XYZ file of C-alpha atoms in Angstrom:
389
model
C 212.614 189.988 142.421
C 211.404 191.358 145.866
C 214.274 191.365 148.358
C 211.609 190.586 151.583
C 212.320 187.682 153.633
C 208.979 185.838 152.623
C 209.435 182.323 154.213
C 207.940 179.483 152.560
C 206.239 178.402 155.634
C 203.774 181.120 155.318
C 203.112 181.091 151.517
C 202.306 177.380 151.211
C 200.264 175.926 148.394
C 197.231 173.507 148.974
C 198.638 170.107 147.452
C 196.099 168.600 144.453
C 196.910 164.624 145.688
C 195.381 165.305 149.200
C 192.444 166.711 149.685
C 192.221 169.436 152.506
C 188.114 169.574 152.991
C 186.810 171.457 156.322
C 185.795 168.751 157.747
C 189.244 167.044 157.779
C 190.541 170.373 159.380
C 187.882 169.835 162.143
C 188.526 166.431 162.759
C 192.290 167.216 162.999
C 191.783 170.238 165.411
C 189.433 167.840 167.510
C 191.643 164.708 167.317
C 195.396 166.939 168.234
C 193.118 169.035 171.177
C 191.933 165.436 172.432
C 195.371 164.229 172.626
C 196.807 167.137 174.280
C 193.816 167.251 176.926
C 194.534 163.877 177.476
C 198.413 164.287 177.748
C 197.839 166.984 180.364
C 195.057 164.936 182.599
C 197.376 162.338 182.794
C 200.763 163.690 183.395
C 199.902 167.107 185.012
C 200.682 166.223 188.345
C 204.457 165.632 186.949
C 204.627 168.474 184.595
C 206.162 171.807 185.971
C 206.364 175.279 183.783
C 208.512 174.524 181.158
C 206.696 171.301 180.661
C 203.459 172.878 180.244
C 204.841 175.457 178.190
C 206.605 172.652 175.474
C 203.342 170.951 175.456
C 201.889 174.040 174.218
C 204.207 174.652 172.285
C 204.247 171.006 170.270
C 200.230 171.765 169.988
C 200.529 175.028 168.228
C 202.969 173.832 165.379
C 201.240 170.396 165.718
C 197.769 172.481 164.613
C 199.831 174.611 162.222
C 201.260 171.764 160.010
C 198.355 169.577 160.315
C 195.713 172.731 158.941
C 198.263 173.594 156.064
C 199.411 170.533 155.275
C 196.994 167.239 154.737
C 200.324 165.095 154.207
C 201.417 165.914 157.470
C 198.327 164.499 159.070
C 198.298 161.007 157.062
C 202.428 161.186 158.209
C 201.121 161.652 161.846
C 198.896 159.035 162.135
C 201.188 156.232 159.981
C 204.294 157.208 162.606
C 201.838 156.560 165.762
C 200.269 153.609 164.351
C 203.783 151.585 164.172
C 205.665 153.381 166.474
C 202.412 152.112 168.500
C 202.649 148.642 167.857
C 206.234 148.706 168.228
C 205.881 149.892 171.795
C 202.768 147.744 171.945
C 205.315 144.212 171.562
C 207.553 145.757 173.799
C 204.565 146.020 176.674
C 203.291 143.105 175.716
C 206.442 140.784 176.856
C 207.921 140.642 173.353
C 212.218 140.864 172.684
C 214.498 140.601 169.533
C 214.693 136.986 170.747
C 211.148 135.845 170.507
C 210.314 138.076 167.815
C 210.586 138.343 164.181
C 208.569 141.400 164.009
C 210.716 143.214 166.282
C 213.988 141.700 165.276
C 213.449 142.570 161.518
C 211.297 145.775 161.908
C 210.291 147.436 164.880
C 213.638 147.315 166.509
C 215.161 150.862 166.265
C 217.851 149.544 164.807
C 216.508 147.946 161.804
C 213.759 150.393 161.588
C 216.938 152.684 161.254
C 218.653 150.459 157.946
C 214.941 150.312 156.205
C 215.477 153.888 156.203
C 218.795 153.783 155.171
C 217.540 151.591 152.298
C 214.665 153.773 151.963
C 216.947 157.234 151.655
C 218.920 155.414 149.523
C 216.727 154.916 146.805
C 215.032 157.996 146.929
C 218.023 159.950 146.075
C 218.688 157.652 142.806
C 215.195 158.404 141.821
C 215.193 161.925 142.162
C 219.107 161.920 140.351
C 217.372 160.117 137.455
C 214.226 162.792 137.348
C 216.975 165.514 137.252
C 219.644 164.319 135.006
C 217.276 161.588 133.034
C 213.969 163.484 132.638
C 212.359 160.438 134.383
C 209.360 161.538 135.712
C 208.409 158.121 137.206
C 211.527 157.934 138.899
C 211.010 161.089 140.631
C 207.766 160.332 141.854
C 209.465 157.043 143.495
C 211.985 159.233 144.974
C 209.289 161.408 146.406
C 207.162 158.289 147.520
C 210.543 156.764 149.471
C 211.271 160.161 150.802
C 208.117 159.678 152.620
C 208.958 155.765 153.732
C 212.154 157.148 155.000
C 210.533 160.174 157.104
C 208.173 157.699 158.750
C 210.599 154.899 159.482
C 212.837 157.470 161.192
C 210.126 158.897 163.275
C 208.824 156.014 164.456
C 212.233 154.296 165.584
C 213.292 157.087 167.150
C 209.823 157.031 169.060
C 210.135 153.042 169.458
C 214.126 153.576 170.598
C 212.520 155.981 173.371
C 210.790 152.797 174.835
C 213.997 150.649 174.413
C 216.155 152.813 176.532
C 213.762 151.822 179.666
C 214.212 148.097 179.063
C 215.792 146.102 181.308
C 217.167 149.710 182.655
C 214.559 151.984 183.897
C 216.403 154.526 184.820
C 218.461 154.462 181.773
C 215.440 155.939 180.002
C 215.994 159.002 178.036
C 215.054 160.742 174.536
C 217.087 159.236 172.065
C 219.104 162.439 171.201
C 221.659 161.688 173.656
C 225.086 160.887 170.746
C 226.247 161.270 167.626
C 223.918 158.133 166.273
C 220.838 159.399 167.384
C 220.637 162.829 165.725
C 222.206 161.881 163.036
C 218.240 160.183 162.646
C 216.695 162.886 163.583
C 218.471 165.045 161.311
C 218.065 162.479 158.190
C 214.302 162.611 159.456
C 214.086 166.260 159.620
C 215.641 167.282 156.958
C 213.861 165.245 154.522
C 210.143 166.141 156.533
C 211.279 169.811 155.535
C 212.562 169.428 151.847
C 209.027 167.528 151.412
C 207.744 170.431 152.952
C 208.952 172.438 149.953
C 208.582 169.955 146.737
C 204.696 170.573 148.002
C 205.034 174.299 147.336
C 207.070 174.282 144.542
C 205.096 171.417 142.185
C 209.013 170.366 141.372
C 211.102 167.603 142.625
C 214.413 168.678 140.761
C 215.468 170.229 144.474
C 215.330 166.502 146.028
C 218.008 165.983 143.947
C 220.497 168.128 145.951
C 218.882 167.304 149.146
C 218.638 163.685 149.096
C 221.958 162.911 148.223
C 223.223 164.975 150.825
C 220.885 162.884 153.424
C 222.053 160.443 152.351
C 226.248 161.245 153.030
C 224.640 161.941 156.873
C 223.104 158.330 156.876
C 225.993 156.545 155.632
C 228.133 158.625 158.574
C 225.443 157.064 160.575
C 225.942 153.427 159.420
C 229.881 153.936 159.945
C 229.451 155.346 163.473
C 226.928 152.481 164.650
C 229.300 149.888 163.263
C 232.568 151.205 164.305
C 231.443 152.687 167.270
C 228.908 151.223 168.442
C 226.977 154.240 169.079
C 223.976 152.578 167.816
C 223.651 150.763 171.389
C 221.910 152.434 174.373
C 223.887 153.985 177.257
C 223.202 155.472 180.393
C 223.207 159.426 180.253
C 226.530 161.128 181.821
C 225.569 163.380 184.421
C 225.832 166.741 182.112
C 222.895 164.922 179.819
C 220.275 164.449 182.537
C 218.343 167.004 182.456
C 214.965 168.222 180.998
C 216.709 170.728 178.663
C 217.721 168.436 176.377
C 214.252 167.525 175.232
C 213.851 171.206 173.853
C 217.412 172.246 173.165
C 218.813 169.613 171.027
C 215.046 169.257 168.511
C 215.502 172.891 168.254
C 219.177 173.455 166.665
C 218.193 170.084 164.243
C 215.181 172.007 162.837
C 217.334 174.841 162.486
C 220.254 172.449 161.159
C 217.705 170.621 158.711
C 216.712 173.891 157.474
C 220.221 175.608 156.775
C 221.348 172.308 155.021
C 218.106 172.890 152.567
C 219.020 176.611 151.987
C 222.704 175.787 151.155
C 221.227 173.138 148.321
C 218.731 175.067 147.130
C 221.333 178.356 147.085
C 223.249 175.528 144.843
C 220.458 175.060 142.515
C 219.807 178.794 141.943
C 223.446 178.779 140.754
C 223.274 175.751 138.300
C 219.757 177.167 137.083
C 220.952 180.666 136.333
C 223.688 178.814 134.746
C 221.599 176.738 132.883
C 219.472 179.801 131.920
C 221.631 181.071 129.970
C 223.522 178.075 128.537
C 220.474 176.278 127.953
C 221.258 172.618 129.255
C 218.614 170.480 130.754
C 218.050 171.858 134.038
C 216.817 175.345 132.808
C 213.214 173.041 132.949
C 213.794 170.364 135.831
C 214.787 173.076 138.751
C 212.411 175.204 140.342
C 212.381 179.162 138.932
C 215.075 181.428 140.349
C 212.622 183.088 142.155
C 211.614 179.956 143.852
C 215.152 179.119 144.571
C 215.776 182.803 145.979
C 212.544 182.278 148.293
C 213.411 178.976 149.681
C 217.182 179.406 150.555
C 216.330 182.793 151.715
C 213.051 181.609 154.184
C 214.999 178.572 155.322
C 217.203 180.449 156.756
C 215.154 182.964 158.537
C 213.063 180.019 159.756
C 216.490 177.667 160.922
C 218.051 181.206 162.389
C 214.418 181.773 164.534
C 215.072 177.848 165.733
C 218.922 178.203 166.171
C 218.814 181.173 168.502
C 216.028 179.347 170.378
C 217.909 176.193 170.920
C 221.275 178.427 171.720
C 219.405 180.342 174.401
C 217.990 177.063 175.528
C 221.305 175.705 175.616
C 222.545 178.812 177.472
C 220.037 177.749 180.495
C 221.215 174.298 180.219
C 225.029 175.070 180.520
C 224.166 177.439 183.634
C 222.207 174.224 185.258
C 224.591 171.861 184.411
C 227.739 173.717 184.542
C 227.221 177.211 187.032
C 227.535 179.124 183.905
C 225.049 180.586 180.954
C 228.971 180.554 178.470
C 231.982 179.651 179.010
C 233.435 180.034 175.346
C 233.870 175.965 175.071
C 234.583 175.160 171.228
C 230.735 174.167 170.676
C 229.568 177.312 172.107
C 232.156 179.422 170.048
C 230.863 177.817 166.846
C 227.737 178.692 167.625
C 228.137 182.087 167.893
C 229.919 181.727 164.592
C 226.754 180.429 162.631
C 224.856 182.588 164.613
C 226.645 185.749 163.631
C 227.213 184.018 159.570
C 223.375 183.832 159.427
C 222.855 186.989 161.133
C 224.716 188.954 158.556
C 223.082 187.335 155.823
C 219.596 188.057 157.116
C 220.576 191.788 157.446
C 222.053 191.908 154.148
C 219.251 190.679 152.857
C 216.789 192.737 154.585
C 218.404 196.018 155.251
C 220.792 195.624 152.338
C 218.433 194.108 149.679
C 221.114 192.087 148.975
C 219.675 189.297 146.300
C 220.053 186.533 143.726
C 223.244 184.877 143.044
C 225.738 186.375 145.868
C 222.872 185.473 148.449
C 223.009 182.229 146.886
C 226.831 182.043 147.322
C 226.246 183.211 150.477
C 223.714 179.890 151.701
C 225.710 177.283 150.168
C 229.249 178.174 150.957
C 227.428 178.494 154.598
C 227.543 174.542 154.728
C 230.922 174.807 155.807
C 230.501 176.704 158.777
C 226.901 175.278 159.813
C 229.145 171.770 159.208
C 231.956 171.901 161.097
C 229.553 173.365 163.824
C 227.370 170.052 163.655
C 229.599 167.333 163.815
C 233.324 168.870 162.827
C 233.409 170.094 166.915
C 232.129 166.720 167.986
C 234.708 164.645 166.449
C 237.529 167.089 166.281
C 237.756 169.356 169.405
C 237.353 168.869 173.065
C 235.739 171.035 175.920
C 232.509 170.956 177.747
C 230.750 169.227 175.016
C 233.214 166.137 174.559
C 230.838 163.779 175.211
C 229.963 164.565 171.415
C 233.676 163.109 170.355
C 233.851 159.514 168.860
């Protein structure tokens, strides 16, 4: 087994359910390159550097996805055209109070508990592919993975709009507390694994990954009801500011990723098991070598994101606070996960470390990547307090 740090995102297969003619390429390259002409004509008087530079930016991996991946176009287009005519009722007059649509649907909020219901239901079908053999069920699982990925893009797109009403200058991407990314990492995470099941041809992984989605959405559920986190605030002061935009969708790709390498460093160990014992999911896991790729090119992709967003966040801290670090308990964790990843990546690279302690290695890295997520939020204090519950 080669010891290289081969990511999956650059080794991707071409699906067999969607078709990925030349044509469809073209008319993706024109349609994203129409939209981002348009984007810049209309806001470039407002946009400064950075701006221009993230709009770049979104249009490269935007083009990237789109070329490799036909699912990620049809996802695309389904997430504009409700998040669209959520908006659309919202512009057009419309409230929870005069509408069923939105009260039921295109609310954020219940957009939000379809996908609950959604996640929910894909992780049963993907446990009953894994430990049933039930191929039908999988392919449900897989099908609601997909409901759940679009429902949570589009709310969070729709709950962008809501923080402007009836307070315009309360307006602000919805990745401002605990509630919010706890979407975007359910959204993420999943859009990812998905990601993966494509180039593997195996949905016994979704199994691991679901479930675990699925623990983060019912932490969501408890902190909108108990909380009330699930209701749109004004920003505190440290929060408005452009940075935020860039830093925090940065560390959740890099979170979303890490949380797939620790599951699929989980599988490899219950398939090597299972190799040599000979139980069931010897056939229903990816190969080893599969496994070792994917936990392995995760985390090279999440560490390339997580020292992004922690330089980002750097800037941030020096705009907002007169400093680039200041050792606060956030930042300190971050250097821990940093450093955790770090070694692994050289040990795997320099040390051609491989297979099962690599393995041990990505899963028993939940801990740390965990208690830097959320554990500092809700346990610790310091700069970032505003995370606490």
């Amino acid at each position: 087994m080669s010891a290289q740090l081969q990511s999956p995102y650059f080794s991707l297969k071409e699906p067999s359910s969607i078709e990925n003619s030349k044509a469809q390429r073209i008319a993706w390259a024109i349609f994203l390159s129409v939209g981002a002409i348009a984007t810049w004509a209309i806001f470039r008087a407002e946009f400064w550097m950075w701006q221009f530079i993230i709009l770049g930016m979104w249009y490269v991996g935007l083009m990237w996805f789109g070329l490799k991946w036909p699912a990620f176009r049809v996802l695309f287009l389904v997430v504009m055209a409700i998040s669209g005519t959520g908006v659309g009722l919202y512009q057009w007059g419309f409230t929870t109070h005069d509408s069923l649509a939105i009260r039921y649907f295109f609310h954020s909020n219940a957009m939000f508990y379809w996908m609950s219901g959604a996640i929910l239901l894909s992780a049963v079908g993907y446990y009953l592919y894994l430990f049933a053999g039930n191929q039908n069920a999988g392919n449900w699982g897989h099908r609601l993975a997909w409901i759940a990925v679009v429902l949570g893009f589009a709310g969070l797109a729709i709950r962008w709009r809501e923080t402007y009403i009836g307070h315009p200058s309360w307006g602000h991407i919805p990745v401002s507390n605990i509630y919010d990314v706890m979407v975007l990492f359910c959204a993420t995470t999943i859009l990812f694994y998905l990601f993966h099941e494509n180039r593997t041809e195996n949905r016994g992984l979704g199994a691991f990954v679901l479930p675990l989605v699925l623990v983060a959405d019912i932490f969501l559920i408890w902190v909108g009801a108990a909380y009330h986190l699930n209701r749109i605030q004004p920003l505190i002061p440290a929060l408005q500011s452009f940075w935020m935009k860039i830093h925090v969708p940065s560390m959740f790709i890099a979170y979303a990723n890490f949380y797939i390498s620790a599951m699929a460093g989980l599988a490899y160990l219950l398939k090597e098991r299972a190799i040599s014992s000979g139980n069931f999911l010897r056939d229903r896991l990816p190969s080893l070598e599969l496994l070792d790729k994917t936990f392995s090119g995760t985390i090279a992709f999440g560490f390339l994101f997580f020292t992004v967003g922690t330089i980002l966040g750097a800037v941030w801290a020096a705009k907002a606070w007169g400093g680039f670090w200041s050792w606060d308990p956030k930042e300190t964790w971050a250097l821990i996960v940093w450093l955790n990843y770090a070694g692994f990546l050289h040990a795997r690279s320099q040390r051609n470390w491989e297979g099962r302690p690599m393995a041990w290695w990505a899963f028993i890295s939940l801990i740390v990547v965990t208690f830097c997520f959320i554990g500092v939020d809700l346990f610790l204090g310091g700069l970032h307090s505003y995370g606490k519950l």
